[in-house]
Coordinates of C-alpha atoms in Angstrom, one line a residue:
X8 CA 28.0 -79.5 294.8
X9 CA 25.5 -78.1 292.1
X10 CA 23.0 -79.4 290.4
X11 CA 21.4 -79.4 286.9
X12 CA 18.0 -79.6 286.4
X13 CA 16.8 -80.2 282.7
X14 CA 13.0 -78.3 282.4
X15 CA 10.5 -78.9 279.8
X16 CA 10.2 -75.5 277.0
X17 CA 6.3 -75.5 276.1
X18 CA 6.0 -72.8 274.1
X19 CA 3.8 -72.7 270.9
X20 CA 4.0 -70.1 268.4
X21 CA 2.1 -69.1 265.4
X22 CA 3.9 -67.0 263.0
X23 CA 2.1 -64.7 260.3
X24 CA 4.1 -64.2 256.8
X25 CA 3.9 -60.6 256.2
X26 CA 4.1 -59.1 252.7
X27 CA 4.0 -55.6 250.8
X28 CA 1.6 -55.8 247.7
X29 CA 3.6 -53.7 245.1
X30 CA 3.7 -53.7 241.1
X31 CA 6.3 -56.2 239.5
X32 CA 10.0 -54.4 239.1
X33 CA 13.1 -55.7 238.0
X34 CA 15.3 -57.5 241.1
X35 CA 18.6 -55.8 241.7
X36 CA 21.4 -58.5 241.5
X37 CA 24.6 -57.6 243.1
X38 CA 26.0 -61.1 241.4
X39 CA 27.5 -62.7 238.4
X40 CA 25.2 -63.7 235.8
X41 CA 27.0 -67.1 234.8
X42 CA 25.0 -70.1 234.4
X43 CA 25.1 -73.6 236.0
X44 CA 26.3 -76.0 233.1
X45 CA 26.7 -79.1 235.0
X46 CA 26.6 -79.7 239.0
X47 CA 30.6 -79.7 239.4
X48 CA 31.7 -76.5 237.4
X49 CA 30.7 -73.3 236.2
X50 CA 31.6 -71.9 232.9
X51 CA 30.6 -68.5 230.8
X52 CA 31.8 -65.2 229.7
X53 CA 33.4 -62.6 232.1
X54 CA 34.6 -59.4 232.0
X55 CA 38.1 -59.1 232.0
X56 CA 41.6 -57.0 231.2
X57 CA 44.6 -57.6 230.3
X58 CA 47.4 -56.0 232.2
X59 CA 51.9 -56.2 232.0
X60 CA 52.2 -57.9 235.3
X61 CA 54.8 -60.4 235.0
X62 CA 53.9 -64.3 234.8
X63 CA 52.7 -66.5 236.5
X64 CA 50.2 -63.9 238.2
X65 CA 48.1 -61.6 236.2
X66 CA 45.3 -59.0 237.5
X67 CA 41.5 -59.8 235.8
X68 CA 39.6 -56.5 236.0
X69 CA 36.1 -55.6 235.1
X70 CA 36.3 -53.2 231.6
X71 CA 36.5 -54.7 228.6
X72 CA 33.6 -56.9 227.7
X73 CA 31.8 -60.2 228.7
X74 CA 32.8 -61.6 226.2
X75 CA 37.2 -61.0 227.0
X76 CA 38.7 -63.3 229.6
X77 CA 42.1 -62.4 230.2
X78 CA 43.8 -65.9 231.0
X79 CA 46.8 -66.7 233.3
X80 CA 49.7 -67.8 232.1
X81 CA 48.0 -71.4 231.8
X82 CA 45.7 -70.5 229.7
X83 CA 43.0 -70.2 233.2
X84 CA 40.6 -67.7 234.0
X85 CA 38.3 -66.7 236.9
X86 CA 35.9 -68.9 235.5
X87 CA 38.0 -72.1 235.5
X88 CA 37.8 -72.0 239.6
X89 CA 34.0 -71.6 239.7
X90 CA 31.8 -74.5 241.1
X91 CA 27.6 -74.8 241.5
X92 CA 28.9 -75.6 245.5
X93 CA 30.4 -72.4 246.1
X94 CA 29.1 -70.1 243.7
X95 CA 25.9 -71.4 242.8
X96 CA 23.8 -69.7 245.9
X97 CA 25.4 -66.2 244.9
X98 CA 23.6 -66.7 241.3
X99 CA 20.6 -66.0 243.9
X100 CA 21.9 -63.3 246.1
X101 CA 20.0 -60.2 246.7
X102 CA 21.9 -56.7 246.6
X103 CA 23.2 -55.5 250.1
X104 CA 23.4 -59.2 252.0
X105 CA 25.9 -58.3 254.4
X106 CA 26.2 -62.2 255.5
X107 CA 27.1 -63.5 251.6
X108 CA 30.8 -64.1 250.2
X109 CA 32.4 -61.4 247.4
X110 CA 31.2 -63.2 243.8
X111 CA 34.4 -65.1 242.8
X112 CA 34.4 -62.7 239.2
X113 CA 35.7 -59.5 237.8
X114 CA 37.2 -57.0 240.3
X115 CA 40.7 -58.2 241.9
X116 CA 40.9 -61.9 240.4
X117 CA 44.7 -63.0 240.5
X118 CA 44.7 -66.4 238.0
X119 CA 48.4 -68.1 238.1
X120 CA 49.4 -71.4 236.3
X121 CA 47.5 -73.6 238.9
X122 CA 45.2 -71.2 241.3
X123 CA 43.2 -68.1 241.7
X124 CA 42.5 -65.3 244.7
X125 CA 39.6 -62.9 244.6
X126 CA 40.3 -60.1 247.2
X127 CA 37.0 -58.8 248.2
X128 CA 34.9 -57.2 250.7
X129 CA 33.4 -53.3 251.6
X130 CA 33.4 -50.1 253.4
X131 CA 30.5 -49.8 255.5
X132 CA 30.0 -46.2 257.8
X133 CA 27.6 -46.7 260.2
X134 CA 26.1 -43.2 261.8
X135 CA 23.9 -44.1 265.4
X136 CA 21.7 -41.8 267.1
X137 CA 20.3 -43.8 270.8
X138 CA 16.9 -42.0 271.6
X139 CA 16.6 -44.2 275.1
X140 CA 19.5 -45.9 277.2
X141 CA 21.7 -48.8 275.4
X142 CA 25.2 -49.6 276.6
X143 CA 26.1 -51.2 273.2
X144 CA 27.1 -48.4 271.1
X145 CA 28.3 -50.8 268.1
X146 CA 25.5 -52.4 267.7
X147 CA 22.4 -53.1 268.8
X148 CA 22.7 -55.3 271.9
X149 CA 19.2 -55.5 273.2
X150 CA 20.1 -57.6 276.2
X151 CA 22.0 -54.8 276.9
X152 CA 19.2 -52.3 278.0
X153 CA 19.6 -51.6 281.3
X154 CA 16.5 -51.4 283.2
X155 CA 15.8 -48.5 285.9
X156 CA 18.9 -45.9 284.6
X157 CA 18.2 -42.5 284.5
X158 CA 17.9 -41.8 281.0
X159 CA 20.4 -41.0 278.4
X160 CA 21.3 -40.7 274.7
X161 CA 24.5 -42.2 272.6
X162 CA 25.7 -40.6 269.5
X163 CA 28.6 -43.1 267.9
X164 CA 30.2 -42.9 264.4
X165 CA 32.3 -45.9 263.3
X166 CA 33.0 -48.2 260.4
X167 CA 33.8 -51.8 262.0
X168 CA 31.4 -53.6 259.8
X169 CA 33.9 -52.9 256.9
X170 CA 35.3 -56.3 255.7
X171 CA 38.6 -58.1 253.8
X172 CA 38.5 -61.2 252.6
X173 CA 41.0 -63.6 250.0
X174 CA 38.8 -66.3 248.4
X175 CA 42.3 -69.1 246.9
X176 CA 41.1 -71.6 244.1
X177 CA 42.8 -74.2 242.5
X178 CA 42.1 -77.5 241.4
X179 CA 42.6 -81.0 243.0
X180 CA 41.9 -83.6 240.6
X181 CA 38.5 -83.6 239.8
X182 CA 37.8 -81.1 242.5
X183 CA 38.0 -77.1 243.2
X184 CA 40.0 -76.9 246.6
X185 CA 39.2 -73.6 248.1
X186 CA 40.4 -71.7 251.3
X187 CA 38.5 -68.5 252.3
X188 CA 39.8 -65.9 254.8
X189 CA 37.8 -62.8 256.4
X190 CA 37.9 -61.0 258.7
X191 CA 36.4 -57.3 259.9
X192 CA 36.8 -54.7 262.7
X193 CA 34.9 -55.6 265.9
X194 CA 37.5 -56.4 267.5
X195 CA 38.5 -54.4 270.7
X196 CA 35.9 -52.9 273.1
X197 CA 32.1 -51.7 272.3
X198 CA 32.7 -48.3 271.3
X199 CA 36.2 -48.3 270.7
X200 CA 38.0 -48.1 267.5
X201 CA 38.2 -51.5 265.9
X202 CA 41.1 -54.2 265.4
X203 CA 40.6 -56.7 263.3
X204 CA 38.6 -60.1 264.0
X205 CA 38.8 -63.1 262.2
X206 CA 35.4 -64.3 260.9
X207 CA 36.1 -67.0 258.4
X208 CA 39.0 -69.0 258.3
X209 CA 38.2 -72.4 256.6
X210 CA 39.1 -74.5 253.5
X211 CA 36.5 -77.1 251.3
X212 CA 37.3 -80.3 249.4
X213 CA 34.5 -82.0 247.8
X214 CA 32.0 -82.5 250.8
X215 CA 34.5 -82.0 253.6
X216 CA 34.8 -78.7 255.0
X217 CA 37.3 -77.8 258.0
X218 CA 38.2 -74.4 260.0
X219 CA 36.2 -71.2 261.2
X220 CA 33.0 -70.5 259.8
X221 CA 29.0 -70.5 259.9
X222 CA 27.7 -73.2 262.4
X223 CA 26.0 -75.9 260.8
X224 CA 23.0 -74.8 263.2
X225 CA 22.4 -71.9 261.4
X226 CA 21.2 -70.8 257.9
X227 CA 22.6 -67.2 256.6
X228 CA 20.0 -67.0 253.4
X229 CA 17.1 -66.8 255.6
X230 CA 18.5 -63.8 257.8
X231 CA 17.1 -60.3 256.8
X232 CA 18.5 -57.5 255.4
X233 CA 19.3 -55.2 258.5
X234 CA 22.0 -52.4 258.7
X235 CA 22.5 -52.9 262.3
X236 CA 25.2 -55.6 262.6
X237 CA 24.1 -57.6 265.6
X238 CA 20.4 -58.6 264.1
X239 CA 17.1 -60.4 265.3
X240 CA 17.9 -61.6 269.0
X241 CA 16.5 -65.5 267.8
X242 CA 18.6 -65.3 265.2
X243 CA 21.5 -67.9 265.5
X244 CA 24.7 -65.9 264.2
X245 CA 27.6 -67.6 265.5
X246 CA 30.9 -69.1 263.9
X247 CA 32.7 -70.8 265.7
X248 CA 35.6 -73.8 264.5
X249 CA 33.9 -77.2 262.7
X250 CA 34.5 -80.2 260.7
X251 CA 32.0 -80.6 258.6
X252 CA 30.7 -83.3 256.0
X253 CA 27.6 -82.1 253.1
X254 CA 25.9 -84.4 251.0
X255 CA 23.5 -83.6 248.5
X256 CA 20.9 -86.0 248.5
X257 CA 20.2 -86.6 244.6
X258 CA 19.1 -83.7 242.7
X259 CA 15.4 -83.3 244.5
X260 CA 17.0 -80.2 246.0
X261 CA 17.8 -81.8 249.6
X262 CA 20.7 -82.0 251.2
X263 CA 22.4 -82.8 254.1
X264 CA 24.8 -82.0 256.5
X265 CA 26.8 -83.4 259.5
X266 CA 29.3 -81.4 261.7
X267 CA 31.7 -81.7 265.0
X268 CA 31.9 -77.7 266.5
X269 CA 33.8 -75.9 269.2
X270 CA 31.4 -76.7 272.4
X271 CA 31.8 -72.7 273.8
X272 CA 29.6 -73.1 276.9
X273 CA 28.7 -69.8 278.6
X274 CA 27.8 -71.0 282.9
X275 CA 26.5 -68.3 285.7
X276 CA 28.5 -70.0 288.2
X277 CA 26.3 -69.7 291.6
X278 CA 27.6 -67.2 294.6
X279 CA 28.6 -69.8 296.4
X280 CA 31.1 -71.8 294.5
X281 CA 33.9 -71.3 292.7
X282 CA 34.9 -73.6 289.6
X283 CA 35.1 -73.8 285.9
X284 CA 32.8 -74.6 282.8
X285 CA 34.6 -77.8 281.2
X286 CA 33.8 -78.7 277.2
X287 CA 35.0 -82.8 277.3
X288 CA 33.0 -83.1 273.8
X289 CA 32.6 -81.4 270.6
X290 CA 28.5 -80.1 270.1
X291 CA 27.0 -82.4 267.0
X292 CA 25.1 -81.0 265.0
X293 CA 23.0 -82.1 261.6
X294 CA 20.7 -80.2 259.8
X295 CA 18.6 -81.1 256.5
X296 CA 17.9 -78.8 253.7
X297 CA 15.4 -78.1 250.7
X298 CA 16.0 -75.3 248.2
X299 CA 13.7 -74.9 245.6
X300 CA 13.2 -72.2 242.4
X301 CA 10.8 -69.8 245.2
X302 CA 11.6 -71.0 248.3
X303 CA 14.1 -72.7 250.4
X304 CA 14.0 -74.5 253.7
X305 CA 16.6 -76.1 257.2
X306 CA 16.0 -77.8 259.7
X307 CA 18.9 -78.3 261.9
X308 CA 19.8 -80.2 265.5
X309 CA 22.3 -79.3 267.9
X310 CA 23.4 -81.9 270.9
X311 CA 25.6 -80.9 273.6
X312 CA 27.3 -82.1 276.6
X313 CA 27.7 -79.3 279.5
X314 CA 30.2 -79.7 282.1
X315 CA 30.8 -77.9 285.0
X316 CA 34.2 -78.4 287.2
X317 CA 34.1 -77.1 291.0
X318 CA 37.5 -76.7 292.8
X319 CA 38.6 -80.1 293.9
X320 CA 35.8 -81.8 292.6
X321 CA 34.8 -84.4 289.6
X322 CA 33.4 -82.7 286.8
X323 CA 29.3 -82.9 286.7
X324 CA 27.5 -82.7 283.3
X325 CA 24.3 -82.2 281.6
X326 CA 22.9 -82.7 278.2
X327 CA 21.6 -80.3 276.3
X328 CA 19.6 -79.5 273.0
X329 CA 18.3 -77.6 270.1
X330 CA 16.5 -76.9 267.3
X331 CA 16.7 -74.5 264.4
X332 CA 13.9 -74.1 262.0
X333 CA 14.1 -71.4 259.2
X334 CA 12.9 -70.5 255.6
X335 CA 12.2 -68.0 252.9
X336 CA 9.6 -68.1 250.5
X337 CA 9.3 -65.4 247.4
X338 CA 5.9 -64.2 247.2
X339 CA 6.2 -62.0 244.4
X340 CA 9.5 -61.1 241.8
X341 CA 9.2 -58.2 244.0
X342 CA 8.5 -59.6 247.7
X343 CA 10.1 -62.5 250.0
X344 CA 9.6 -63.5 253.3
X345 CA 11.6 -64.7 256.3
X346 CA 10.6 -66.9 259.4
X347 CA 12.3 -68.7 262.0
X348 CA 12.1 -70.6 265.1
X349 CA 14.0 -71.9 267.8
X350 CA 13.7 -74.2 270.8
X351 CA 15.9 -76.2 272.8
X352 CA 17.4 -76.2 276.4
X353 CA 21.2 -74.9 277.1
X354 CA 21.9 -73.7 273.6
X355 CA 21.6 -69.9 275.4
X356 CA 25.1 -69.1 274.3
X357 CA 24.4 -69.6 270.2
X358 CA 22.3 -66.6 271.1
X359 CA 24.3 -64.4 273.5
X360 CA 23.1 -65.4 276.7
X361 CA 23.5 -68.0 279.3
X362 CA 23.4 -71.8 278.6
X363 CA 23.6 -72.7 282.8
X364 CA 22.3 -70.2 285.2
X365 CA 22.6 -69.8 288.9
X366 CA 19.4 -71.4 291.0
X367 CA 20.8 -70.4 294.2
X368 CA 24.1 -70.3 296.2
X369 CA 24.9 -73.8 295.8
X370 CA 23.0 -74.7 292.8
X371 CA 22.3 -74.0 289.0
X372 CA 19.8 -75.7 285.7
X373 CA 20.5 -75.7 282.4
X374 CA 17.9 -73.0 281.0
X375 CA 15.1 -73.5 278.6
X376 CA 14.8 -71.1 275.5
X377 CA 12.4 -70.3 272.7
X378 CA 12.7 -67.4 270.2
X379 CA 11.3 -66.6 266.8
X380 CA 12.1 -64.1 263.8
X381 CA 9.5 -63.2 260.8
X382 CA 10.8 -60.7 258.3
X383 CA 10.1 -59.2 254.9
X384 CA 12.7 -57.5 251.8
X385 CA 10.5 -55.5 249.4
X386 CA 12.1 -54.6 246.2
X387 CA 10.5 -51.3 245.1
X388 CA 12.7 -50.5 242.0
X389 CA 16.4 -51.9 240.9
X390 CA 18.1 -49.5 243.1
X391 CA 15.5 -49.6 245.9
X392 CA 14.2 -51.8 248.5
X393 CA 12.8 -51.9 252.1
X394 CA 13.5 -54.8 254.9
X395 CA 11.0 -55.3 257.7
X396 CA 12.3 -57.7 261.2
X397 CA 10.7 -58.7 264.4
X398 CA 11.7 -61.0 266.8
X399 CA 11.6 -62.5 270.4
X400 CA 13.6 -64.1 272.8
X401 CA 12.0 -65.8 275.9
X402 CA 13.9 -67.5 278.4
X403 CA 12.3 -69.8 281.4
X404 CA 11.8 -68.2 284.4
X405 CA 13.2 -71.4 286.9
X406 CA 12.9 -70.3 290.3
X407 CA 15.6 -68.8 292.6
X408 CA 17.2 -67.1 289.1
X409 CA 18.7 -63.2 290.1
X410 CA 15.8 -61.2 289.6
X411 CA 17.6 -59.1 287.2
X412 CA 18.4 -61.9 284.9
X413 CA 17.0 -62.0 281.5
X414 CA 13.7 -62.9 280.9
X415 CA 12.6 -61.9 277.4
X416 CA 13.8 -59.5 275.0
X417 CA 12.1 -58.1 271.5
X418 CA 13.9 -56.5 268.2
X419 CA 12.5 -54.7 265.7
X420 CA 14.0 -53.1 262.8
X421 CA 12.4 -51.4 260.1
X422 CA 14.9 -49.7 257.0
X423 CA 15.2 -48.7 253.5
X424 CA 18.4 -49.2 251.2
X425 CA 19.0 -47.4 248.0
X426 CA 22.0 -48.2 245.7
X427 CA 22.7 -44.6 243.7
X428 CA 25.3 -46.5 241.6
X429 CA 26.7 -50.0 241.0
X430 CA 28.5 -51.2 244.2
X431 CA 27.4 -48.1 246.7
X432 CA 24.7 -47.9 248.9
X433 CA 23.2 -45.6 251.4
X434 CA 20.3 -46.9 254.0
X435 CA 18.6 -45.6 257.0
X436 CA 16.8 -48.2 259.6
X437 CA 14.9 -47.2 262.8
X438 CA 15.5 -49.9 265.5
X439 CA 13.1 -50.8 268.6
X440 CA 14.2 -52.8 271.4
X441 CA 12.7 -54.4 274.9
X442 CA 14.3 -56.2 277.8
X443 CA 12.1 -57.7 280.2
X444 CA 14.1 -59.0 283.5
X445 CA 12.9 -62.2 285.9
X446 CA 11.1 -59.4 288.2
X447 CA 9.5 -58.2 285.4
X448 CA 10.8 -55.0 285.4
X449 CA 11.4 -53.6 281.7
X450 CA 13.2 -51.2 279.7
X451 CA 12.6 -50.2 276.0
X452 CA 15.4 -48.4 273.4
X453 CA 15.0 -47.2 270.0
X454 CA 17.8 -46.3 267.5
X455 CA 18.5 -44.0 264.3
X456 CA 20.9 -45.8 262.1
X457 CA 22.0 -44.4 258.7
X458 CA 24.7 -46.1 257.1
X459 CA 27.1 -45.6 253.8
X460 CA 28.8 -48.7 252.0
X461 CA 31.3 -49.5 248.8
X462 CA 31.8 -52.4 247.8
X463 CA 35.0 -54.1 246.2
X464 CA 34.8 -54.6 242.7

């Protein structure tokens, strides 16, 4: 029967803000400018047009003026469905963040008697050029270096980044109910065509949110701007299926949040057995939260129970647990910076690899893990800026592991985005990866991206 061994993460890291000194320019907003009039709804002009589609549902269309709001056939516009708690972060969004929801104006807006559905979402083309072996071709996998290959290049076109999405409004009572479908084309094999994947498939009420969505463990304003889809290797990018409860805690700018999730566990069951990973409990997790007028803070908690089932036995478990520390902080109108840190022991799978690994024939731990992200966006002009990422991931090296099993991994990417016109954009981003394996043996890749977007109106 195996064993779990919990192991102690030590690891101490200082991290450096880094920042491009540039003259002040204007920030390019890819958002509504609508203001916050109280903390429940949010009310001002918005462009609009009229069309002869047949009540109760009516198209609203960017063209006329901000001042013309072309109502439903209650009176309703757009702007009737708009809160502070789902739009209110978007009055902050920078142009080109591939992680925000469509703004919930102009464009496709459908308004009937009693609801409202923005259709959103973009064409992205990605064009890859692989200077050194990778086996992802997608996107840039850097655990997926292989180490000692004779070397290779990839060339790969593809535009599975592209996304749809149906944002549904109406109101219940005193609240804005609001169900939010997306989903986008990594589905299917690495380096295949894509099928469609759900990524988002949850509805709010008030403070209760339920379905498929971010992980409360995560924070996706304080991710940087990269065009390669997978992102810093610390980064914590999962969603995954959640009830969760916010709370804002008075109007200090802290808030709160509390959250039963989908307990994936990802096991490297030892040689020697055969059995199954079993998830008998959801993974809690709580995070608290400070956003301020240049800066904005989480720290969140994840606990876990890991089980492991071997033919004909009783399940065994093991606890495990995390934490998630990010930020961003604006240094200039022109300059903000990124950081993040995370620590905790079996939470491997929240960052694509192993939450258990193999020990020996007969026996596994549940592995320690410590990464860390700093970035910077520079804004050079309204229709120009620059992203800068590094990151690491280290994982403990517990004796009798495979001596090709991960050990640490690095990601770099470096890129520049310019938006020609008013919902296009063209970018191109050099990429730098590392694996380094138990035995210490390591492998580095580096990557030519250039990509192409449009984005729904």
């Amino acid at each position: 029967m195996p064993h779990f061994r919990l192991s102690r993460n030590t690891a101490f890291v200082l991290i450096t803000a880094v920042a491009f000194a540039t003259p002040p320019a204007t920030t390019a907003q890819n958002t509504s400018t609508n203001s916050l009039t109280d903390p429940k709804q949010i009310t001002s002009s918005e462009s609009a047009a009229e069309t002869d589609l047949p009540l109760p549902l009516r198209y609203q269309a960017d063209g006329i003026s901000d001042g013309d709001v072309m109502p439903g056939a209650s009176g309703l516009s757009a702007a009737d469905f708009r809160t502070a708690d789902f739009d209110g972060g978007l009055l902050k969004q920078h142009e080109n963040d591939f992680t925000a929801v469509p703004e919930f104006s102009g464009g496709i807006v459908i308004v009937g008697d009693k609801a409202a559905m923005k259709i959103g979402g973009f064409i992205k083309a990605d064009f890859i050029s692989d200077l050194a072996p990778i086996e992802s071709e997608d996107s840039f996998i850097t655990t997926d270096i292989p180490v000692g290959v004779a070397d290779y290049q990839n060339a790969r076109f593809h535009a599975k980044q592209s996304r749809l999405s149906f944002d549904t409004r109406w109101r219940v009572e005193q609240d804005i109910a609001r169900a939010f479908v997306e989903a986008d084309f990594f589905g299917g094999g690495d380096g295949a065509n894509g099928s469609l994947r759900l990524r988002h498939a949850y509805g709010t009420l008030g403070r209760f949110t339920a379905g498929q969505t971010w992980t409360t463990f995560t924070d996706p304003s304080a991710v940087p701007q990269t065009l390669d889809f997978e992102g810093a290797v610390s980064n914590v990018n999962r969603r995954q299926g959640l009830v969760r409860f916010d709370q804002p805690l008075g109007r200090s700018g802290w808030s709160w949040a509390a959250s039963l999730e989908d307990p994936t566990i990802d096991i490297e069951v030892p040689t020697g057995l055969s059995g199954q990973p079993r998830s008998e409990s959801p993974d809690f997790i709580t995070h608290l939260r400070w956003e301020g007028e240049y800066a904005e803070t989480q720290t969140a908690v994840v606990l876990r129970k890991l089980g492991f089932q071997q033919a004909g036995q009783e399940v065994i478990t093991g606890t495990a647990w995390g934490v998630n520390t990010t930020g961003s902080f604006r240094l200039t109108d022109c300059t903000r910076v990124y950081s993040q840190l995370t620590v905790g022991e079996g939470i491997g799978s929240y960052r694509g690899s192993p939450d258990i690994v193999s020990t020996g024939p007969n026996s596994a731990a549940i592995l320690p893990m410590f990464g860390w992200m700093i970035g910077c966006k520079q804004t050079w002009s309204d229709r120009l800026t620059s992203n800068l990422t590094f990151s690491q991931l280290t994982l403990d090296d517990i004796a009798g592991q495979s001596a090709s099993n991960l050990r640490q991994t690095k990601y770099l990417a470096i890129n520049t985005i310019f938006n020609p016109y008013e919902r296009v954009f063209a970018g191109a981003e050099y990429l730098y990866g590392m694996r380094e394996n138990q035995d210490s043996r390591q492998a580095d890749a580096h990557r030519i991206q250039i990509s192409f977007g449009f984005y729904l109106p």
